[in-house]
Structure formats: structure tokens, C-alpha cells
Coordinates of C-alpha atoms and ligand atoms in Angstrom, one line a residue:
M233 CA 6.3 21.3 21.8
S234 CA 7.4 18.2 20.0
H235 CA 5.0 16.5 17.5
N236 CA 6.4 13.2 17.1
L237 CA 3.8 10.6 16.6
F238 CA 6.1 8.2 18.7
E239 CA 5.1 10.1 21.8
T240 CA 1.3 9.3 21.5
F241 CA 2.5 5.7 20.8
A242 CA 4.7 6.0 23.8
A243 CA 2.0 7.1 26.0
R244 CA -0.2 4.3 24.7
M245 CA 2.8 1.7 25.5
R246 CA 2.8 3.1 29.0
D247 CA -0.8 2.8 29.6
R248 CA -1.1 -0.6 28.0
G249 CA 1.7 -2.3 29.7
T250 CA 1.6 -5.8 29.7
A251 CA -1.4 -5.9 27.5
D252 CA -0.4 -7.6 24.0
F253 CA 0.6 -5.3 21.2
I254 CA 1.4 -8.2 18.8
T255 CA 1.3 -11.8 18.6
T256 CA 1.9 -14.4 16.0
R257 CA 0.7 -18.0 15.3
D258 CA 3.9 -19.5 16.3
G259 CA 3.5 -18.2 20.0
R260 CA 5.7 -14.9 20.0
R261 CA 4.6 -12.2 21.7
Y262 CA 5.3 -8.4 22.0
A263 CA 3.4 -6.7 25.0
Y264 CA 3.1 -2.8 24.6
R265 CA 5.8 -2.2 27.5
D266 CA 8.2 -4.5 25.1
A267 CA 7.6 -2.3 22.1
L268 CA 8.8 0.6 24.3
E269 CA 12.0 -1.1 25.5
V270 CA 12.6 -2.8 22.1
S271 CA 12.0 0.1 19.9
A272 CA 14.5 2.3 22.5
R273 CA 17.2 -0.7 21.5
L274 CA 16.5 -0.5 17.9
A275 CA 16.7 3.0 18.0
G276 CA 20.1 3.4 19.7
A277 CA 21.4 0.8 17.1
L278 CA 20.3 3.1 14.3
V279 CA 22.0 5.9 16.0
A280 CA 25.3 3.9 16.6
L281 CA 25.1 3.2 12.8
G282 CA 25.2 6.9 12.1
V283 CA 21.6 7.8 11.3
S284 CA 20.6 11.1 12.3
P285 CA 17.1 12.7 12.7
G286 CA 16.0 13.4 9.0
D287 CA 18.0 10.5 7.6
R288 CA 16.1 7.9 5.7
V289 CA 16.1 4.1 6.7
A290 CA 15.5 1.8 4.0
V291 CA 14.0 -1.7 4.8
Q292 CA 13.1 -4.8 2.5
V293 CA 12.3 -7.4 4.9
D294 CA 9.6 -9.9 5.3
K295 CA 6.7 -9.3 7.4
S296 CA 7.4 -9.7 11.6
P297 CA 6.7 -7.9 14.7
E298 CA 10.5 -6.6 14.9
A299 CA 10.0 -4.8 11.5
I300 CA 7.0 -2.9 13.1
L301 CA 9.4 -2.0 15.9
L302 CA 12.3 -1.2 13.5
Y303 CA 9.5 1.4 12.2
L304 CA 8.7 2.6 15.6
A305 CA 12.3 2.9 16.5
C306 CA 12.6 5.2 13.3
L307 CA 10.0 7.6 14.1
R308 CA 11.4 7.5 17.8
M309 CA 14.9 8.7 16.9
G310 CA 13.6 10.8 14.3
G311 CA 14.4 8.7 11.1
V312 CA 12.5 8.6 8.1
Y313 CA 10.9 5.1 7.8
L314 CA 11.4 4.1 3.7
P315 CA 9.6 0.4 3.5
L316 CA 10.0 -1.2 0.4
N317 CA 8.0 -4.0 -1.4
T318 CA 10.0 -7.6 -0.9
G319 CA 8.9 -8.2 -4.4
Y320 CA 11.2 -5.6 -5.7
T321 CA 14.3 -7.0 -7.6
A322 CA 17.7 -5.7 -7.3
D323 CA 17.2 -3.6 -10.3
E324 CA 14.0 -1.9 -8.8
I325 CA 16.1 -1.4 -5.4
R326 CA 18.9 0.1 -6.9
Y327 CA 16.8 3.1 -8.2
F328 CA 15.2 3.6 -4.8
L329 CA 18.6 3.7 -2.6
G330 CA 19.9 5.7 -5.7
D331 CA 16.9 8.3 -5.2
A332 CA 16.2 8.5 -1.5
E333 CA 20.1 8.1 -0.3
P334 CA 19.4 6.5 2.8
A335 CA 21.7 6.6 5.6
L336 CA 21.1 2.7 6.0
F337 CA 19.6 -0.4 4.1
V338 CA 18.0 -3.0 6.2
C339 CA 17.5 -6.3 4.3
R340 CA 16.7 -10.1 4.7
P341 CA 19.5 -12.1 5.8
A342 CA 19.5 -14.2 3.0
A343 CA 19.7 -11.2 0.5
L344 CA 22.6 -9.5 2.2
E345 CA 25.0 -10.2 -0.7
E346 CA 23.0 -8.8 -3.4
A347 CA 21.9 -5.9 -1.0
R348 CA 25.6 -5.0 -0.1
K349 CA 26.3 -4.8 -3.9
V350 CA 23.3 -2.5 -4.6
A351 CA 24.1 -0.4 -1.7
G352 CA 27.6 -0.2 -2.9
E353 CA 26.4 1.1 -6.6
S354 CA 23.9 3.6 -5.1
G355 CA 26.3 4.9 -2.1
C356 CA 24.3 3.9 0.5
P357 CA 27.0 3.6 3.5
A358 CA 25.4 0.9 5.6
V359 CA 23.5 -2.3 5.4
E360 CA 22.1 -4.5 8.1
T361 CA 19.7 -7.5 8.3
L362 CA 16.8 -8.4 10.3
G363 CA 15.1 -11.7 9.7
V364 CA 11.8 -13.3 10.6
D365 CA 12.9 -14.6 13.7
A366 CA 14.1 -11.8 15.4
D367 CA 17.5 -12.9 13.8
G368 CA 20.0 -10.7 11.6
S369 CA 22.6 -8.1 12.3
L370 CA 20.4 -5.6 13.4
M371 CA 18.7 -7.0 16.1
A372 CA 22.3 -8.3 17.5
R373 CA 23.3 -4.7 17.2
A374 CA 20.3 -3.5 19.1
E375 CA 21.2 -5.9 22.1
R376 CA 24.6 -4.3 22.4
A377 CA 23.6 -0.7 21.9
E378 CA 23.2 2.1 24.1
P379 CA 19.4 2.4 24.0
F380 CA 17.7 5.6 22.8
T381 CA 15.2 6.0 25.6
G382 CA 14.3 9.5 24.7
I383 CA 11.8 10.7 21.8
E384 CA 13.7 12.9 19.0
P385 CA 11.5 16.5 18.7
R386 CA 9.8 16.8 15.7
A387 CA 7.8 19.4 14.1
H388 CA 4.3 18.6 12.4
D389 CA 5.8 18.7 9.2
D390 CA 9.1 16.9 9.7
L391 CA 9.1 13.2 7.5
A392 CA 8.4 10.4 9.1
A393 CA 7.9 8.3 6.3
I394 CA 8.7 8.0 2.5
L395 CA 6.6 5.8 0.5
Y396 CA 7.3 5.0 -3.2
T397 CA 4.2 5.1 -5.4
S398 CA 5.4 4.2 -9.2
G399 CA 4.7 7.3 -11.7
T400 CA 2.8 7.7 -14.9
T401 CA 6.6 8.2 -16.3
G402 CA 7.6 5.0 -15.4
R403 CA 9.8 6.6 -12.7
S404 CA 8.9 5.9 -9.2
K405 CA 7.8 9.2 -6.8
G406 CA 8.7 9.1 -3.2
A407 CA 5.9 10.7 -1.3
M408 CA 7.1 12.6 1.9
L409 CA 4.7 12.1 4.8
T410 CA 5.1 13.6 8.0
H411 CA 4.2 13.0 11.5
R412 CA 0.9 15.2 11.0
N413 CA -0.1 13.3 8.2
L414 CA 0.3 10.0 10.2
G415 CA -1.1 11.0 13.4
S416 CA -4.1 13.0 12.1
N417 CA -5.3 10.2 10.1
A418 CA -4.8 7.4 12.7
A419 CA -6.7 9.5 15.0
T420 CA -9.5 10.1 12.8
L421 CA -9.8 6.2 11.8
K422 CA -9.8 5.0 15.2
Q423 CA -12.7 7.3 16.0
A424 CA -14.3 6.7 12.8
W425 CA -14.2 2.7 13.0
R426 CA -14.8 2.6 16.8
F427 CA -11.2 0.9 17.7
S428 CA -10.5 0.3 21.3
A429 CA -8.1 -1.7 23.6
E430 CA -10.8 -4.7 23.2
D431 CA -10.1 -4.9 19.3
R432 CA -7.6 -7.8 18.0
L433 CA -6.8 -7.2 14.5
I434 CA -6.1 -10.0 12.4
H435 CA -3.1 -8.5 10.2
A436 CA -2.6 -10.4 7.0
L437 CA -1.7 -7.5 4.6
P438 CA 1.8 -6.8 3.7
I439 CA 3.4 -4.1 5.9
F440 CA 5.4 -1.9 3.3
H441 CA 2.4 0.0 2.3
T442 CA 0.1 2.3 3.6
H443 CA -2.8 0.0 4.0
G444 CA -0.7 -2.7 6.3
L445 CA 1.4 -0.6 7.7
F446 CA -0.4 2.8 8.6
V447 CA -4.0 2.1 8.5
G448 CA -3.2 -1.5 10.1
C449 CA -0.5 -0.8 12.6
N450 CA -0.9 3.0 13.5
V451 CA -4.9 2.5 14.4
T452 CA -3.9 -0.5 16.4
L453 CA -1.3 1.7 18.3
M454 CA -3.6 5.0 18.8
A455 CA -6.3 2.8 20.1
G456 CA -4.1 0.0 22.3
S457 CA -5.7 -2.5 20.7
S458 CA -3.7 -5.8 19.5
M459 CA -2.9 -7.3 16.3
L460 CA -2.3 -11.0 15.5
F461 CA 0.4 -10.5 12.6
L462 CA 0.2 -13.3 9.5
P463 CA 3.0 -13.5 7.3
K464 CA 0.3 -13.2 4.2
F465 CA -3.4 -14.0 3.5
D466 CA -4.3 -17.5 3.8
A467 CA -8.0 -18.3 4.0
D468 CA -7.5 -21.5 6.3
V469 CA -5.5 -19.6 8.6
I470 CA -8.3 -16.7 8.6
F471 CA -11.0 -19.1 9.4
E472 CA -9.0 -20.6 12.2
E473 CA -8.6 -16.9 13.5
M474 CA -11.8 -15.1 13.1
P475 CA -13.2 -16.5 16.6
R476 CA -10.5 -14.6 18.3
G477 CA -10.4 -11.7 16.2
T478 CA -12.5 -8.4 16.0
V479 CA -11.2 -6.8 12.8
L480 CA -9.9 -7.9 9.4
M481 CA -8.7 -5.1 7.1
G482 CA -8.0 -6.4 3.3
V483 CA -7.8 -5.7 -0.3
P484 CA -10.8 -6.9 -2.2
T485 CA -9.1 -10.0 -3.3
F486 CA -9.4 -11.2 0.4
Y487 CA -13.2 -11.1 0.2
T488 CA -13.8 -12.6 -3.2
R489 CA -11.6 -15.5 -2.0
L490 CA -13.6 -15.8 1.4
V491 CA -17.0 -15.4 -0.2
Q492 CA -16.2 -18.3 -2.5
D493 CA -15.5 -20.4 0.9
A494 CA -18.1 -22.8 1.9
R495 CA -16.9 -21.9 5.5
L496 CA -18.1 -18.4 5.4
T497 CA -21.2 -18.5 7.8
P498 CA -22.4 -16.1 10.4
E499 CA -21.2 -18.6 13.0
A500 CA -17.6 -18.1 11.4
T501 CA -17.7 -14.5 11.8
A502 CA -19.9 -14.1 14.7
N503 CA -16.8 -12.8 17.0
M504 CA -15.8 -10.2 14.6
R505 CA -17.2 -6.7 14.7
L506 CA -15.5 -5.2 11.4
F507 CA -14.4 -6.0 7.7
V508 CA -12.6 -3.3 6.0
S509 CA -12.1 -3.2 2.6
G510 CA -9.8 -1.0 0.4
S511 CA -6.9 -0.4 -2.1
A512 CA -8.8 -1.4 -5.0
P513 CA -12.7 -1.5 -6.1
L514 CA -14.9 -4.2 -4.1
T515 CA -17.2 -4.8 -6.4
A516 CA -20.9 -4.6 -5.3
E517 CA -21.5 -8.2 -5.8
T518 CA -18.8 -9.7 -3.5
H519 CA -20.1 -7.0 -0.6
Q520 CA -23.7 -8.2 -1.2
A521 CA -22.8 -12.1 -1.1
F522 CA -20.5 -11.3 2.1
A523 CA -23.6 -9.7 3.6
Q524 CA -25.7 -12.5 2.5
K525 CA -23.2 -15.0 3.8
T526 CA -22.4 -13.6 7.3
G527 CA -24.8 -10.6 7.8
H528 CA -21.7 -8.1 7.8
A529 CA -21.7 -5.3 5.6
I530 CA -17.9 -4.6 4.5
L531 CA -16.7 -1.4 5.1
E532 CA -15.2 -0.1 2.3
R533 CA -12.9 2.9 2.3
Y534 CA -10.6 5.0 -0.1
G535 CA -7.2 5.8 0.2
M536 CA -3.9 6.5 -1.4
T537 CA -0.1 6.4 -0.6
E538 CA 0.1 10.3 -0.9
T539 CA -3.2 11.0 1.1
N540 CA -3.8 8.0 3.9
M541 CA -7.7 7.5 4.1
N542 CA -9.8 9.9 2.5
L543 CA -13.3 8.8 2.4
S544 CA -15.2 5.8 4.3
N545 CA -18.4 4.3 4.4
P546 CA -19.8 5.0 7.9
Y547 CA -19.6 2.6 11.1
D548 CA -23.2 3.6 11.9
G549 CA -25.7 3.6 9.3
E550 CA -25.4 2.4 5.6
R551 CA -22.5 0.8 4.2
R552 CA -23.3 1.3 0.3
A553 CA -22.1 -1.3 -1.6
G554 CA -20.0 0.2 -4.6
T555 CA -19.3 3.2 -2.8
V556 CA -16.5 4.6 -0.6
G557 CA -19.0 6.5 1.4
K558 CA -18.2 10.2 2.5
P559 CA -15.3 12.6 3.6
L560 CA -13.7 11.4 7.1
P561 CA -13.9 13.9 9.8
G562 CA -11.2 16.9 9.0
V563 CA -10.9 15.8 5.1
E564 CA -12.3 17.7 2.3
Y565 CA -12.9 16.6 -1.6
R566 CA -14.2 18.1 -4.2
I567 CA -15.0 17.0 -7.7
T568 CA -13.7 18.9 -10.6
D569 CA -13.2 19.6 -14.4
R570 CA -10.0 17.9 -15.0
E571 CA -8.7 21.0 -17.0
T572 CA -9.5 23.6 -15.0
H573 CA -10.2 22.1 -11.4
A574 CA -13.3 24.1 -11.3
P575 CA -15.9 22.2 -9.0
L576 CA -18.7 20.4 -10.9
P577 CA -22.1 20.0 -9.8
P578 CA -23.2 17.0 -7.8
G579 CA -23.8 14.0 -9.7
E580 CA -21.5 14.6 -12.3
I581 CA -18.3 12.7 -13.0
G582 CA -15.0 14.1 -12.7
M583 CA -11.6 14.3 -11.0
L584 CA -11.6 13.7 -7.3
E585 CA -9.1 16.0 -5.3
I586 CA -8.6 16.0 -1.6
R587 CA -7.5 18.2 1.0
G588 CA -6.5 17.8 4.8
P589 CA -4.0 17.2 7.3
N590 CA -3.5 13.7 5.9
V591 CA -2.2 14.9 2.5
F592 CA 1.4 14.7 2.1
I593 CA 4.0 17.4 1.6
G594 CA 5.3 16.4 -2.1
Y595 CA 7.4 14.0 -3.9
W596 CA 10.6 13.6 -2.5
R597 CA 13.0 15.9 -4.9
M598 CA 10.3 16.0 -7.4
P599 CA 9.2 19.8 -7.2
E600 CA 7.5 19.7 -10.9
K601 CA 5.6 16.3 -10.2
T602 CA 4.5 18.2 -6.9
R603 CA 3.3 21.0 -8.2
E604 CA 1.4 19.5 -10.7
E605 CA -0.5 17.3 -8.3
L606 CA -0.4 19.3 -5.3
L607 CA -2.3 22.6 -6.1
D608 CA -1.8 26.0 -4.7
D609 CA -5.1 25.8 -2.8
G610 CA -4.0 22.5 -1.0
F611 CA -6.0 20.3 -3.0
F612 CA -4.2 16.9 -4.3
V613 CA -5.1 15.9 -7.6
T614 CA -5.8 12.4 -7.1
G615 CA -6.2 11.0 -10.5
D616 CA -9.4 9.0 -9.7
L617 CA -12.7 9.7 -11.3
A618 CA -15.7 9.8 -9.0
M619 CA -19.0 11.5 -8.5
T620 CA -21.2 11.9 -5.6
D621 CA -25.0 10.2 -5.2
E622 CA -27.7 12.0 -3.9
Q623 CA -27.3 10.6 -0.3
G624 CA -23.7 12.0 -0.6
Y625 CA -22.0 8.8 -1.2
V626 CA -19.0 9.0 -3.6
H627 CA -18.4 6.1 -6.1
I628 CA -15.3 5.9 -7.8
V629 CA -15.9 5.2 -11.4
G630 CA -12.6 5.1 -13.3
R631 CA -9.3 6.3 -13.4
D632 CA -7.8 9.4 -15.4
K633 CA -4.3 7.8 -14.8
D634 CA -2.8 5.1 -16.6
L635 CA -2.8 2.2 -13.7
V636 CA -3.6 -1.3 -13.1
I637 CA -4.5 -2.0 -9.8
S638 CA -3.7 -6.0 -9.6
G639 CA -4.7 -7.5 -5.7
G640 CA -4.3 -4.3 -4.5
Y641 CA -0.8 -3.5 -6.1
N642 CA -0.4 -0.6 -8.2
V643 CA 1.2 -1.4 -11.5
Y644 CA 2.1 1.1 -13.8
P645 CA 1.8 0.0 -17.4
K646 CA 4.8 2.4 -18.4
E647 CA 7.2 0.8 -16.3
V648 CA 6.2 -2.8 -17.8
E649 CA 6.2 -1.5 -21.3
Q650 CA 10.0 0.3 -21.0
V651 CA 11.2 -3.4 -19.8
I652 CA 9.3 -5.3 -22.6
D653 CA 10.6 -2.9 -25.3
E654 CA 14.3 -3.5 -24.4
L655 CA 13.7 -6.9 -25.9
E656 CA 15.1 -7.7 -29.0
G657 CA 12.5 -8.3 -31.3
V658 CA 9.8 -6.0 -29.9
M659 CA 8.8 -3.1 -31.8
E660 CA 6.2 -1.6 -29.4
S661 CA 3.9 -2.8 -26.3
A662 CA 0.9 -1.6 -24.5
V663 CA 0.3 -2.9 -21.1
I664 CA -3.6 -3.0 -20.1
G665 CA -5.5 -4.4 -17.0
L666 CA -8.4 -6.7 -17.8
P667 CA -10.9 -7.9 -15.4
H668 CA -9.6 -10.9 -13.5
P669 CA -11.6 -12.9 -11.2
D670 CA -9.3 -13.1 -8.2
F671 CA -6.8 -10.1 -8.6
G672 CA -9.7 -7.6 -10.0
E673 CA -7.3 -6.6 -12.8
G674 CA -4.9 -8.9 -14.4
V675 CA -1.8 -7.3 -16.2
T676 CA -1.8 -8.2 -19.8
A677 CA 0.7 -6.9 -22.5
V678 CA 0.2 -6.5 -26.0
V679 CA 3.2 -6.6 -28.1
V680 CA 4.1 -5.7 -32.0
R681 CA 7.0 -7.8 -33.3
Q682 CA 9.5 -6.5 -35.2
P683 CA 8.9 -7.3 -38.7
G684 CA 10.7 -11.4 -38.9
A685 CA 11.1 -11.5 -35.2
A686 CA 10.1 -14.8 -33.9
L687 CA 9.1 -14.0 -30.6
E688 CA 6.7 -15.9 -28.6
E689 CA 4.8 -15.5 -25.1
Q690 CA 7.3 -17.4 -22.9
Q691 CA 10.4 -15.5 -24.1
V692 CA 8.6 -12.1 -23.2
L693 CA 7.9 -13.3 -19.9
D694 CA 11.3 -14.8 -19.2
H695 CA 12.7 -11.4 -20.0
L696 CA 10.4 -10.0 -17.3
E697 CA 11.5 -12.7 -14.6
G698 CA 13.9 -11.0 -12.6
R699 CA 13.6 -7.5 -13.9
L700 CA 10.4 -6.5 -12.5
A701 CA 8.7 -7.9 -9.3
K702 CA 6.3 -10.8 -9.9
Y703 CA 3.0 -9.1 -9.3
K704 CA 4.2 -6.4 -12.2
Q705 CA 4.6 -9.2 -14.7
P706 CA 1.7 -9.9 -17.3
K707 CA 0.0 -12.7 -16.8
R708 CA -0.6 -12.9 -20.4
V709 CA 1.1 -11.6 -23.6
F710 CA -0.7 -11.4 -26.8
F711 CA 0.9 -10.4 -30.4
A712 CA -0.7 -7.9 -32.6
D713 CA 0.2 -6.5 -35.9
S714 CA 0.1 -2.9 -34.8
L715 CA -1.6 -1.2 -31.7
P716 CA -4.7 0.7 -32.1
R717 CA -4.1 4.6 -32.2
N718 CA -6.2 7.8 -32.2
T719 CA -5.7 10.8 -34.6
M720 CA -3.0 12.2 -31.8
G721 CA -1.1 9.0 -32.4
K722 CA -2.1 7.8 -28.8
V723 CA -2.4 4.3 -28.2
Q724 CA -6.2 3.7 -27.6
K725 CA -6.1 1.3 -24.5
N726 CA -9.7 1.0 -24.3
E727 CA -9.7 -0.6 -27.7
L728 CA -7.0 -3.3 -26.4
R729 CA -9.0 -3.9 -23.4
K730 CA -12.2 -4.5 -25.2
R731 CA -10.5 -7.0 -27.8
Y732 CA -9.1 -9.0 -24.7
Q733 CA -12.0 -8.5 -22.3
D734 CA -12.5 -12.2 -21.6
T735 CA -9.3 -13.7 -21.2
Y736 CA -9.4 -14.1 -17.7
R737 CA -13.3 -14.9 -17.4
Ligands
MCA1076 C1 0.7 -12.3 -5.8 N1 0.8 -12.8 -6.9 C2 0.2 -11.5 -7.8 C3 -0.2 -10.9 -6.7 N2 0.0 -11.3 -5.6 N3 0.1 -11.0 -9.0 C4 -0.7 -10.2 -9.1 N4 -1.0 -9.4 -8.5 C5 -0.7 -9.7 -7.1 N5 -1.2 -8.8 -6.1 C6 1.6 -14.0 -7.9 C7 2.1 -14.8 -7.1 O1 3.5 -14.5 -7.2 C8 1.7 -16.0 -7.8 O2 2.8 -16.4 -8.9 C9 0.8 -16.0 -8.2 O3 0.2 -14.3 -8.0 C10 -0.4 -16.5 -7.2 O4 -0.3 -16.2 -6.1 P1 -1.1 -16.3 -4.7 O5 -0.6 -17.3 -3.7 O6 -2.5 -16.8 -5.1 O7 -1.0 -14.8 -4.2 P2 -1.0 -14.4 -2.6 O8 0.3 -15.0 -1.9 O9 -2.2 -15.3 -2.0 O10 -1.1 -12.9 -2.8 C11 -2.2 -12.5 -3.2 C12 -2.8 -11.2 -2.2 C13 -1.9 -10.5 -2.1 C14 -3.3 -11.7 -0.9 C15 -4.0 -10.5 -2.9 O11 -1.4 -9.8 -3.3 C16 -1.8 -9.2 -1.2 O12 -1.6 -9.3 -0.1 N6 -2.0 -8.1 -1.8 C17 -2.3 -6.8 -1.0 C18 -1.9 -5.7 -1.5 C19 -1.6 -4.5 -0.4 O13 -1.4 -4.7 0.8 N7 -2.0 -3.1 -1.0 C20 -2.1 -2.0 -0.6 C21 -1.5 -0.8 -1.2 P3 3.6 -17.6 -9.3 O14 2.4 -18.7 -9.2 O15 3.8 -17.3 -10.8 O16 4.6 -17.6 -8.5 S1 -1.7 0.7 -0.3 C22 -2.8 1.2 -1.2 O17 -3.2 0.8 -2.3 C23 -3.7 2.4 -0.9 C24 -3.0 3.5 -0.1 C25 -5.1 2.2 -0.1 O18 -5.8 2.6 -0.3 O19 -5.2 1.1 0.9
AMP1077 P1 -1.9 3.6 -3.8 O1 -1.0 4.3 -5.1 O2 -1.0 2.1 -4.0 O3 -1.9 4.4 -2.7 O4 -3.2 3.5 -4.3 C1 -4.1 4.4 -4.7 C2 -5.2 4.2 -5.6 O5 -5.8 2.8 -5.2 C3 -6.3 5.4 -5.6 O6 -5.9 6.1 -6.6 C4 -7.3 4.5 -6.3 O7 -7.2 4.3 -7.6 C5 -7.3 3.0 -5.6 N1 -8.1 2.7 -4.6 C6 -7.9 2.9 -3.1 N2 -9.2 2.1 -2.4 C7 -10.1 2.1 -3.6 C8 -11.5 1.9 -3.4 N3 -12.0 1.8 -2.3 N4 -11.9 2.0 -4.3 C9 -11.3 2.3 -5.9 N5 -10.3 2.3 -5.9 C10 -9.2 2.4 -4.7

């Protein structure tokens, strides 16, 4: 029996027929049956381009319904979908293509020339384009290609996608996600959050990460709901669309922006049944302010690229501000001693570890990293510090990993420090996250100049421009005579965070 996740989606597409799958504000619409047909054509184009089952298809394109159909086409013909942040620079893309060795790279039409160059340097044999208006060479090929009307048989543990997450050493790791990982989580979330064919998701997240791609789109497909695809988060548009929507999924920045808006009222949100938050901590204040202004308790959940969603506040029952709720059905968690992995008594703070059918099978071509984080007993070490309260709700209280989360995007300080340190005049640097009213944490650099070097903030920022995606670039750069270190010689980032804590307040 095949366990291709597309089998389940195809059944839904047949059942839902002419019902909306994806619509856009400019009047474009794909019914479910269109998704069945266009995914066959795109899958046919992939096959014609030489993509075989198990091959990676790297995709860096702007958000569009066709980009989701490409993801579905890839599942359908047994390919491995590899979405890339549209903010990544050519330098960053070179690494991903070199590491994942995709059979095809799909880029934005305007980026073709640069993409060809990068693909050539990384040995990627084919480059095609996909634009936001159903344009680009891939769609043209799909028109001509013999449709792939079947569904490639896949085993549970065959790869469906690889999503890169940055590593603490500065090298990104490709999380290998299987058909079982994605399918089990989507089915669980559909149930837990009561998704149905009646739902209309206001989709304002990017579609190159777990949140917007798998949580948003896979759950929609599982339930046969519809999605309104917005290019990005825009509060004006959200207020216009809420009377026709039922669910919003967002990072905390969405909600901090909405609560500051005078239009946020019970009337404005009357048609909505659910607001979900995740990817970064939602403050208790935002949760409470949102409830006070609308009567809706935001449902906060916790997940990771490597695990999909793990913990969630309940649909029925108390949604506790400042907590991420309880394990989803089928997911186990434990809070352990960071060194020994021995479980700690309830109430104590320790390392959060996760096990379940949602947990990935390892990092692409990094067996040692995999062994460090995915234990022999199947638990995955998240790097997040957590504790369970008396009612069984889990609180994420900090991170054991050196990671900054800015507006829901992960930034690994090491990666930014490495690029800053290449700049002439820099002796060393430390990158930290500081409380930021809009992004939750603001990426900030502290730089020590070489003796006699006359380096200024703008020069550091200019150096990073074009080398790192915008969201990784520091919002501020400070200079210090030296970096505080402990007796082991490790930079004391806590000291730095304290010193600059009011920067964005
Ligand atoms: C934009 N900028 C940012 C960010 N976004 N800087 C830092 N962090 C960011 N997240 C830059 C812009 O380039 C711009 O720079 C300036 O900040 C202001 O942009 P603005 O228009 O205000 O931003 P925006 O376009 O409204 O975007 C903010 C956003 C967006 C809506 C929060 O970043 C977003 O959609 N984030 C969602 C990320 C996400 O999907 N994460 C899920 C990962 P300049 O003015 O200099 O040009 S999946 C995950 O984490 C796990 C699995 C999970 O649990 O979900
Ligand atoms: P990513 O690597 O992009 O998948 O990001 C996963 C990380 O996001 C987790 O390890 C957490 O640090 C963070 N995260 C996700 N959801 C939450 C949440 N609700 N509260 C706090 N942190 C979260």
C-alpha cells in the first residue's frame, strides 16, 4: 500500500470538486478539482525535466497558488520538495544547492540569470522559473507536458520534503521530513483545531517554512477547507478579510500589530472562529489584550521544523496565556536534565524533548548532527527549555541554543558573526537578540574593532547587505572595547543582552 501523502489530498480534491481550494484578492481561484488537474500537469513537467522519485526540487519563488500546486506536484510524482526563503541571497542559495544536490531549481522569473549562474556553480542540472501570475517557464512546460495522472507509490518513511534550518555552527541543516511526518501532523491538527470544509483560512504567512506551508496548507487540504492567499501580512487587508474568514494563523508579530489597531473589536472578528499563534513566544500581555478587545483567546501552539507541531493549547477548554498547552494526540514530550537526558520532576525547568510520528528522520547528510539531536530512544532534543505547570500546561521558558527569533524567523548568531568577522577592521563580534516591540527580538551586533580601525555602524551594515537575507541583518551595531567572557573564554551574551536591553524600547 502506498503512503504517499498526496493519496489523501487527492481523495479530498475529488470529494470537494468545484469547492474553492485557493483564492486570491485579485480574483484568481483554484477549485479542488483544478488542483488535481494542475498538479498532474506540473508533475508531468517535473518528470519531463528529468526529476525522478527521491530527487530534490529546490524552489525559491514568491507566494502564489501555483507554488503550492508545485509542492503538490512534487509529492505526487515522488519528488522531495525543498522550499527556500525568498530573502536568501545568491551566496546562501549556493550552499543549499550544493548541499541538497537538487535535480531542478525553480526560481523567480526576474532571478533567472543569477539562478543559472548559482545552479551552474553548484552542479544543479536544470533551472526553471515560476512567477506570481501563473507565468514562467515551468507553467509553460506544464501546459505542454504529458500529465502525470497517477500517484507515485511511497513508503511511510520516504522523504516528502527537506527544510533547511540554520545550525549553531553556522552551517544550515536540512531536516528530512517524510510522508508520515507531514500526514500524521496534518491529520492531528485538523482534529485538534476542528478544521472542516466550512473553514476559510486567511493565509498571510510565507510558504517556505513549516508554519505557512505545512500547518496552513496541509491542514486545509486534510479538511477540504479553503484558503485566501495573501502575499504578506498587511493589517488593512486582514481587517477587510476577517468578515469572510474563519481562521488566522500567525506569528506573534501579527498579533502585536493587530492589538495596537483601533479597528480590532468583537464586531471585526465576529466571523472568525480561531486565531492561532506560533513560531515564537506570544507574550501573555498580547494574549490578554487580544482577548479583551475581541473576546477571542488566541490558541498558542509550539512546533519546530524538525518536528512539525508538538504542543498546543486546547480548542475546547482553557487557552492559557504564556503557555504552549499540552502534547497533541500521538506526541510525547519529556523535560530532562540537559546532560543526562534523565526526566526531571514536574515543575522543574529542563530540556524539552519530543517523540512521535511527527518527528523527522534526521538531517540531510549529517549523521553526527542527527545522532546528537535525535536520541536512540526516538526523542528529539529541541534545544528549548521548558517546564510543566500544575495543570499540565507546558511553558517555554528559554533556549539552550544560541538562537534569535525575529518576527518568527530564526537567526543563528554564529552565521551573522562569521560574516561580520570577515570585514576588515573587525577583531571579533557577538550577535544577540534584544527585546523588540514589533519583531519580539531584534538582531543586534556588538563589534570589537581591530586596534586603530575606524569602523562605523553603517560600514558593518553595508558589508552584510547582499551577503545575508535582510531579516538576519542586525537592526543596530554597537562597538565595544572587548567582549565579556567567562573563565572558560566563552562570550557572556547574557551580559551583553543586559547592557543593551533598552535599545528598541
Ligand atoms: C521583515 N523585516 C524583518 C522581518 N520581516 N526584519 C527582521 N525580522 C523579520 N521577521 C525587515 C524588512 O525587510 C524591512 O526592512 C523591515 O524589516 C520592516 O519590514 P515590514 O514591512 O515591517 O515587515 P513585514 O513585511 O510586515 O514582515 C514582518 C512579518 C514577516 C510579517 C513578521 O517577517 C513574517 O511574515 N514573518 C513570518 C515568519 C514565519 O513564517 N515563520 C515561521 C517559521 P527594510 O525596511 O530595511 O527594508 S516556521 C517555525 O518557526 C516553526 C516550525 C513554527 O513553530 O512555526
Ligand atoms: P524553526 O527552527 O524555525 O522551526 O523554529 C523552531 C523554534 O521556534 C523552536 O525551537 C522554538 O524556539 C520556537 N517556537 C516555536 N513556537 C513557539 C512558541 N509558541 N513559543 C516559544 N517558542 C516557539
